[in-house]
PDB file of C-alpha atoms in Angstrom:
ATOM      1  CA  MET A 844      25.517   8.200  -1.418  1.00 77.00           C
ATOM      2  CA  LYS A 845      24.988  10.597  -4.436  1.00 88.00           C
ATOM      3  CA  ILE A 846      21.415  10.958  -2.852  1.00 96.00           C
ATOM      4  CA  SER A 847      19.809  11.202   0.484  1.00 97.00           C
ATOM      5  CA  ILE A 848      19.121   7.482   2.439  1.00 98.00           C
ATOM      6  CA  ALA A 849      15.076   8.712   1.647  1.00 98.00           C
ATOM      7  CA  GLU A 850      15.430   8.865  -2.274  1.00 98.00           C
ATOM      8  CA  GLY A 851      17.579   5.823  -2.403  1.00 98.00           C
ATOM      9  CA  LEU A 852      15.306   3.644  -0.277  1.00 98.00           C
ATOM     10  CA  TYR A 853      12.739   4.859  -2.508  1.00 98.00           C
ATOM     11  CA  LEU A 854      14.297   4.248  -5.817  1.00 97.00           C
ATOM     12  CA  ILE A 855      14.646   0.577  -4.404  1.00 98.00           C
ATOM     13  CA  ALA A 856      11.138   0.434  -3.358  1.00 97.00           C
ATOM     14  CA  LEU A 857      10.126   1.077  -7.186  1.00 95.00           C
ATOM     15  CA  ASP A 858       9.637  -1.804  -9.664  1.00 94.00           C
ATOM     16  CA  ASP A 859      11.862  -0.654 -12.743  1.00 87.00           C
ATOM     17  CA  GLU A 860       9.636  -2.368 -14.899  1.00 86.00           C
ATOM     18  CA  GLU A 861       5.890  -0.964 -13.421  1.00 85.00           C
ATOM     19  CA  GLY A 862       7.026   2.407 -12.515  1.00 87.00           C
ATOM     20  CA  ARG A 863       5.013   1.548  -9.264  1.00 91.00           C
ATOM     21  CA  LEU A 864       6.031   0.734  -5.718  1.00 94.00           C
ATOM     22  CA  LEU A 865       6.451  -2.613  -5.508  1.00 95.00           C
ATOM     23  CA  ALA A 866       3.394  -4.158  -3.468  1.00 95.00           C
ATOM     24  CA  ALA A 867       5.975  -5.877  -0.581  1.00 94.00           C
ATOM     25  CA  ALA A 868       6.552  -2.199   0.474  1.00 95.00           C
ATOM     26  CA  GLU A 869       3.120  -0.730   0.081  1.00 94.00           C
ATOM     27  CA  LYS A 870       2.374  -0.799   3.821  1.00 93.00           C
ATOM     28  CA  THR A 871       5.677   0.422   5.217  1.00 96.00           C
ATOM     29  CA  ILE A 872       6.955   2.521   2.534  1.00 96.00           C
ATOM     30  CA  VAL A 873       5.259   6.085   4.523  1.00 97.00           C
ATOM     31  CA  PRO A 874       7.126   4.796   8.199  1.00 97.00           C
ATOM     32  CA  GLY A 875      10.055   3.681   6.313  1.00 98.00           C
ATOM     33  CA  LEU A 876      11.163   6.832   4.411  1.00 98.00           C
ATOM     34  CA  ILE A 877      10.328   8.673   7.548  1.00 98.00           C
ATOM     35  CA  SER A 878      12.306   6.818   9.176  1.00 98.00           C
ATOM     36  CA  ALA A 879      15.303   7.606   6.882  1.00 98.00           C
ATOM     37  CA  ALA A 880      15.153  10.753   6.936  1.00 98.00           C
ATOM     38  CA  ILE A 881      14.898  11.227  10.528  1.00 98.00           C
ATOM     39  CA  LEU A 882      17.761   9.614  10.732  1.00 98.00           C
ATOM     40  CA  GLU A 883      19.351  11.674   7.964  1.00 98.00           C
ATOM     41  CA  LEU A 884      19.115  14.914   9.580  1.00 97.00           C
ATOM     42  CA  HIS A 885      20.484  13.165  12.745  1.00 97.00           C
ATOM     43  CA  LEU A 886      23.830  12.667  10.809  1.00 97.00           C
ATOM     44  CA  LEU A 887      23.806  15.874   9.342  1.00 96.00           C
ATOM     45  CA  LYS A 888      23.646  17.215  12.916  1.00 96.00           C
ATOM     46  CA  LYS A 889      19.544  18.890  12.621  1.00 96.00           C
ATOM     47  CA  VAL A 890      18.619  16.551  15.057  1.00 96.00           C
ATOM     48  CA  GLY A 891      19.568  14.593  18.414  1.00 96.00           C
ATOM     49  CA  LEU A 892      18.827  10.947  19.400  1.00 96.00           C
ATOM     50  CA  LYS A 893      19.905  11.331  23.092  1.00 92.00           C
ATOM     51  CA  ASP A 894      17.980   8.126  24.914  1.00 93.00           C
ATOM     52  CA  ASN A 895      16.307   7.748  21.790  1.00 93.00           C
ATOM     53  CA  LYS A 896      14.468  10.832  22.546  1.00 96.00           C
ATOM     54  CA  ILE A 897      13.981  13.516  19.503  1.00 96.00           C
ATOM     55  CA  SER A 898      15.523  17.362  20.158  1.00 94.00           C
ATOM     56  CA  SER A 899      16.075  19.838  18.022  1.00 86.00           C
ATOM     57  CA  VAL A 900      19.372  20.932  17.231  1.00 87.00           C
ATOM     58  CA  GLU A 901      20.318  23.030  14.194  1.00 88.00           C
ATOM     59  CA  GLN A 902      17.186  24.475  12.230  1.00 86.00           C
ATOM     60  CA  SER A 903      18.840  25.607   9.361  1.00 90.00           C
ATOM     61  CA  GLY A 904      17.879  24.051   6.003  1.00 90.00           C
ATOM     62  CA  THR A 905      19.618  21.361   4.052  1.00 94.00           C
ATOM     63  CA  GLY A 906      18.547  22.431   0.727  1.00 93.00           C
ATOM     64  CA  ASN A 907      16.684  19.004   0.207  1.00 95.00           C
ATOM     65  CA  GLY A 908      12.749  19.248   0.055  1.00 94.00           C
ATOM     66  CA  ILE A 909      12.130  16.224   1.760  1.00 95.00           C
ATOM     67  CA  LEU A 910      14.184  16.285   4.961  1.00 96.00           C
ATOM     68  CA  ASP A 911      13.862  20.273   5.006  1.00 96.00           C
ATOM     69  CA  GLY A 912       9.767  19.424   5.863  1.00 95.00           C
ATOM     70  CA  ILE A 913      10.384  16.530   7.764  1.00 95.00           C
ATOM     71  CA  LEU A 914      12.553  18.926   9.939  1.00 95.00           C
ATOM     72  CA  ARG A 915       9.818  21.636  10.278  1.00 94.00           C
ATOM     73  CA  LYS A 916       7.129  19.609  11.298  1.00 94.00           C
ATOM     74  CA  LEU A 917       9.382  17.049  14.109  1.00 94.00           C
ATOM     75  CA  LYS A 918       8.572  17.751  17.739  1.00 94.00           C
ATOM     76  CA  THR A 919      11.101  17.832  20.375  1.00 94.00           C
ATOM     77  CA  GLY A 920      10.683  15.487  22.949  1.00 95.00           C
ATOM     78  CA  LEU A 921       8.994  12.640  21.593  1.00 96.00           C
ATOM     79  CA  ASN A 922      10.158   8.939  21.242  1.00 97.00           C
ATOM     80  CA  PHE A 923      11.974   8.579  17.777  1.00 98.00           C
ATOM     81  CA  LEU A 924       9.155   5.996  16.862  1.00 97.00           C
ATOM     82  CA  ASP A 925       6.154   8.130  18.048  1.00 97.00           C
ATOM     83  CA  ALA A 926       8.489  10.866  16.040  1.00 97.00           C
ATOM     84  CA  VAL A 927       7.719   8.157  12.848  1.00 97.00           C
ATOM     85  CA  GLU A 928       4.201   7.688  13.387  1.00 96.00           C
ATOM     86  CA  ASP A 929       3.177  11.756  13.904  1.00 96.00           C
ATOM     87  CA  LEU A 930       5.399  12.691  10.768  1.00 97.00           C
ATOM     88  CA  ALA A 931       3.393   9.751   8.925  1.00 95.00           C
ATOM     89  CA  HIS A 932       0.165  11.384   9.552  1.00 93.00           C
ATOM     90  CA  HIS A 933       1.842  14.692   7.947  1.00 92.00           C
ATOM     91  CA  PHE A 934       3.764  13.117   5.184  1.00 95.00           C
ATOM     92  CA  LYS A 935       0.845  10.598   3.669  1.00 91.00           C
ATOM     93  CA  ASP A 936       1.652  11.439   0.400  1.00 93.00           C
ATOM     94  CA  ILE A 937       4.949  11.540   0.631  1.00 96.00           C
ATOM     95  CA  GLN A 938       5.451   9.239  -2.090  1.00 94.00           C
ATOM     96  CA  GLU A 939       4.676  11.882  -4.813  1.00 93.00           C
ATOM     97  CA  ASP A 940       6.790  14.525  -2.928  1.00 95.00           C
ATOM     98  CA  LEU A 941       9.686  12.050  -3.447  1.00 96.00           C
ATOM     99  CA  ASN A 942       8.488  11.185  -7.219  1.00 94.00           C
ATOM    100  CA  GLN A 943       8.122  15.677  -7.348  1.00 94.00           C
ATOM    101  CA  LEU A 944      11.571  15.698  -5.970  1.00 95.00           C
ATOM    102  CA  LEU A 945      13.204  13.313  -8.530  1.00 96.00           C
ATOM    103  CA  VAL A 946      11.632  14.414 -11.810  1.00 95.00           C
ATOM    104  CA  GLN A 947      12.975  17.329 -10.968  1.00 95.00           C
ATOM    105  CA  ARG A 948      16.420  16.419 -10.621  1.00 94.00           C
ATOM    106  CA  GLY A 949      16.019  14.446 -13.584  1.00 95.00           C
ATOM    107  CA  ILE A 950      16.208  11.329 -11.697  1.00 96.00           C
ATOM    108  CA  LEU A 951      12.929   9.731 -12.893  1.00 96.00           C
ATOM    109  CA  ARG A 952      10.371  10.191 -15.484  1.00 93.00           C
ATOM    110  CA  LYS A 953       7.093  10.815 -15.644  1.00 90.00           C
ATOM    111  CA  GLU A 954       4.946   8.534 -18.335  1.00 87.00           C
ATOM    112  CA  ALA A 955       1.490   8.630 -18.692  1.00 78.00           C
ATOM    113  CA  THR A 956       0.397   4.806 -20.020  1.00 71.00           C
ATOM    114  CA  LYS A 957      -1.845   4.377 -22.222  1.00 68.00           C
ATOM    115  CA  LEU A 958      -4.412   2.480 -24.609  1.00 67.00           C
ATOM    116  CA  MET A 959      -4.611   3.622 -27.649  1.00 65.00           C
ATOM    117  CA  TRP A 960      -4.967   7.316 -27.093  1.00 66.00           C
ATOM    118  CA  ILE A 961      -6.790   6.807 -23.693  1.00 66.00           C
ATOM    119  CA  PRO A 962      -4.949   7.894 -20.796  1.00 62.00           C
ATOM    120  CA  LEU A 963      -4.912   5.048 -18.147  1.00 62.00           C
ATOM    121  CA  SER A 964      -2.235   5.621 -15.593  1.00 70.00           C
ATOM    122  CA  GLU A 965       0.610   6.979 -14.490  1.00 81.00           C
ATOM    123  CA  ARG A 966       3.686   5.744 -13.868  1.00 86.00           C
ATOM    124  CA  MET A 967       7.688   6.356 -12.653  1.00 91.00           C
ATOM    125  CA  ASP A 968      10.265   5.681 -15.668  1.00 92.00           C
ATOM    126  CA  ASN A 969      13.859   5.856 -14.015  1.00 93.00           C
ATOM    127  CA  ALA A 970      15.140   8.523 -16.600  1.00 93.00           C
ATOM    128  CA  ASN A 971      18.505   8.067 -14.776  1.00 95.00           C
ATOM    129  CA  TYR A 972      19.491   4.906 -13.752  1.00 95.00           C
ATOM    130  CA  SER A 973      23.018   5.383 -12.673  1.00 96.00           C
ATOM    131  CA  PHE A 974      21.694   6.768  -9.167  1.00 96.00           C
ATOM    132  CA  GLU A 975      20.372   3.240  -8.430  1.00 97.00           C
ATOM    133  CA  GLN A 976      22.767   1.391  -9.816  1.00 97.00           C
ATOM    134  CA  ASP A 977      25.004   2.686  -7.441  1.00 97.00           C
ATOM    135  CA  ILE A 978      23.720   1.845  -4.285  1.00 97.00           C
ATOM    136  CA  ARG A 979      23.111  -1.900  -6.129  1.00 97.00           C
ATOM    137  CA  ASN A 980      26.406  -2.566  -6.873  1.00 97.00           C
ATOM    138  CA  SER A 981      27.536  -0.539  -3.134  1.00 97.00           C
ATOM    139  CA  LEU A 982      25.022  -3.058  -1.708  1.00 98.00           C
ATOM    140  CA  LYS A 983      26.333  -5.858  -3.240  1.00 97.00           C
ATOM    141  CA  THR A 984      29.799  -5.479  -2.708  1.00 97.00           C
ATOM    142  CA  ILE A 985      28.850  -4.948   0.651  1.00 97.00           C
ATOM    143  CA  VAL A 986      27.356  -8.493   1.242  1.00 97.00           C
ATOM    144  CA  PHE A 987      29.471 -10.286  -1.230  1.00 96.00           C
ATOM    145  CA  LYS A 988      33.180  -9.118  -0.233  1.00 96.00           C
ATOM    146  CA  SER A 989      32.778  -7.705   3.292  1.00 94.00           C
ATOM    147  CA  ALA A 990      33.388  -3.883   2.202  1.00 96.00           C
ATOM    148  CA  LYS A 991      33.375  -1.511   4.786  1.00 95.00           C
ATOM    149  CA  PRO A 992      30.087   0.209   4.800  1.00 96.00           C
ATOM    150  CA  THR A 993      28.892   4.033   5.619  1.00 97.00           C
ATOM    151  CA  ILE A 994      27.076   5.020   8.283  1.00 97.00           C
ATOM    152  CA  SER A 995      24.135   5.927   5.658  1.00 97.00           C
ATOM    153  CA  PHE A 996      24.572   2.506   3.565  1.00 98.00           C
ATOM    154  CA  VAL A 997      24.019   0.611   7.197  1.00 98.00           C
ATOM    155  CA  ILE A 998      20.833   2.718   7.735  1.00 98.00           C
ATOM    156  CA  LEU A 999      20.190   2.291   3.985  1.00 98.00           C
ATOM    157  CA  MET A1000      20.016  -1.862   4.380  1.00 98.00           C
ATOM    158  CA  SER A1001      18.925  -2.353   7.168  1.00 98.00           C
ATOM    159  CA  LEU A1002      15.932  -0.175   6.201  1.00 98.00           C
ATOM    160  CA  ILE A1003      15.507  -2.310   2.915  1.00 98.00           C
ATOM    161  CA  TYR A1004      15.254  -5.197   5.023  1.00 98.00           C
ATOM    162  CA  ASP A1005      12.743  -3.384   7.274  1.00 97.00           C
ATOM    163  CA  CYS A1006      10.655  -2.338   4.008  1.00 97.00           C
ATOM    164  CA  GLN A1007      10.739  -6.248   2.910  1.00 96.00           C
ATOM    165  CA  ILE A1008      11.755  -5.590  -0.411  1.00 97.00           C
ATOM    166  CA  LEU A1009      15.504  -6.895   0.097  1.00 98.00           C
ATOM    167  CA  ASP A1010      14.314  -9.699  -2.478  1.00 97.00           C
ATOM    168  CA  GLU A1011      14.608  -6.715  -5.032  1.00 96.00           C
ATOM    169  CA  VAL A1012      18.302  -6.166  -5.028  1.00 97.00           C
ATOM    170  CA  PHE A1013      19.304  -9.806  -3.942  1.00 98.00           C
ATOM    171  CA  ARG A1014      16.966 -11.233  -6.530  1.00 95.00           C
ATOM    172  CA  ASP A1015      19.257 -14.443  -7.014  1.00 97.00           C
ATOM    173  CA  LYS A1016      17.844 -17.238  -4.295  1.00 96.00           C
ATOM    174  CA  ASP A1017      21.276 -18.192  -2.642  1.00 96.00           C
ATOM    175  CA  GLU A1018      22.232 -14.433  -2.924  1.00 97.00           C
ATOM    176  CA  LEU A1019      19.325 -13.392  -1.203  1.00 97.00           C
ATOM    177  CA  ILE A1020      20.305 -15.900   1.613  1.00 97.00           C
ATOM    178  CA  ASP A1021      23.357 -14.175   2.044  1.00 97.00           C
ATOM    179  CA  ALA A1022      22.082 -10.638   2.120  1.00 98.00           C
ATOM    180  CA  VAL A1023      19.832 -11.443   4.408  1.00 97.00           C
ATOM    181  CA  LYS A1024      22.531 -12.659   7.408  1.00 96.00           C
ATOM    182  CA  VAL A1025      24.130  -9.158   6.067  1.00 96.00           C
ATOM    183  CA  ALA A1026      21.162  -6.899   6.908  1.00 96.00           C
ATOM    184  CA  LYS A1027      19.818  -8.603  10.075  1.00 93.00           C
ATOM    185  CA  ASP A1028      23.336  -7.838  11.652  1.00 93.00           C
ATOM    186  CA  MET A1029      23.802  -4.516  10.226  1.00 94.00           C
ATOM    187  CA  VAL A1030      22.156  -3.043  13.535  1.00 95.00           C
ATOM    188  CA  ASP A1031      25.560  -4.073  15.168  1.00 95.00           C
ATOM    189  CA  SER A1032      27.707  -2.231  12.932  1.00 96.00           C
ATOM    190  CA  PRO A1033      30.857  -0.675  14.206  1.00 96.00           C
ATOM    191  CA  VAL A1034      30.398   2.108  12.019  1.00 97.00           C
ATOM    192  CA  LEU A1035      27.127   2.869  13.988  1.00 97.00           C
ATOM    193  CA  THR A1036      26.757   5.302  17.319  1.00 96.00           C
ATOM    194  CA  PRO A1037      25.274   3.896  19.700  1.00 96.00           C
ATOM    195  CA  GLU A1038      22.170   6.620  18.479  1.00 97.00           C
ATOM    196  CA  VAL A1039      21.358   5.131  15.344  1.00 98.00           C
ATOM    197  CA  ALA A1040      22.017   1.204  16.064  1.00 97.00           C
ATOM    198  CA  THR A1041      19.267   1.753  19.004  1.00 97.00           C
ATOM    199  CA  ALA A1042      16.686   3.419  16.257  1.00 97.00           C
ATOM    200  CA  LEU A1043      17.715   0.688  14.225  1.00 97.00           C
ATOM    201  CA  ARG A1044      16.751  -1.787  17.093  1.00 97.00           C
ATOM    202  CA  GLU A1045      13.237  -0.401  17.444  1.00 97.00           C
ATOM    203  CA  LEU A1046      12.182   0.111  13.717  1.00 97.00           C
ATOM    204  CA  LYS A1047      13.410  -3.933  13.517  1.00 95.00           C
ATOM    205  CA  LYS A1048      10.840  -4.416  16.200  1.00 95.00           C
ATOM    206  CA  TYR A1049       8.017  -2.045  14.830  1.00 96.00           C
ATOM    207  CA  PHE A1050       8.546  -3.914  11.076  1.00 94.00           C
ATOM    208  CA  GLY A1051       8.177  -7.059  12.959  1.00 90.00           C
ATOM    209  CA  ASN A1052      11.768  -8.133  12.238  1.00 77.00           C
TER     210      ASN A1052
END
């Protein structure tokens, strides 16, 4: 992907018309984003996941402000889910951090909604939709053409399902049925390492799937 797993998850979780977080993701997005970040740090060989416990491998930065912030706060020795919950307390405003990062990169644009001249609220407009469109197209290729996914896309699709926003990508009822079948089985994908597969299985229990 051209963007991080967490950024991809967040773009899908934003309502494209309202410019706000989808209602279905309100309770799941923070742990979902943090899980995505930890797993990406693992893929980048910054974090270990031996026996489903967090270990520090490399402390040098990634160049991504969100990932680097989580890397600094991540406590070694914690179980994966305990680490997610611990970080959720430190990064309650991770959505705002992502908004700022994506605005800086020209992917989102902040707009004020107004009634006449009175500002009512702020919304996030998708200024460069190509990033999200690439993700949507790739997910549909995985589901409908049985394309072999990368490990990043396996993690992303599994988290989209766990955060209960799969229907944001697959809006047709029949397409959603097929997508759910694929998403449920993502934890058994041969592209996953045993460590990542274990973490994704734990997340399914955590999110009630």
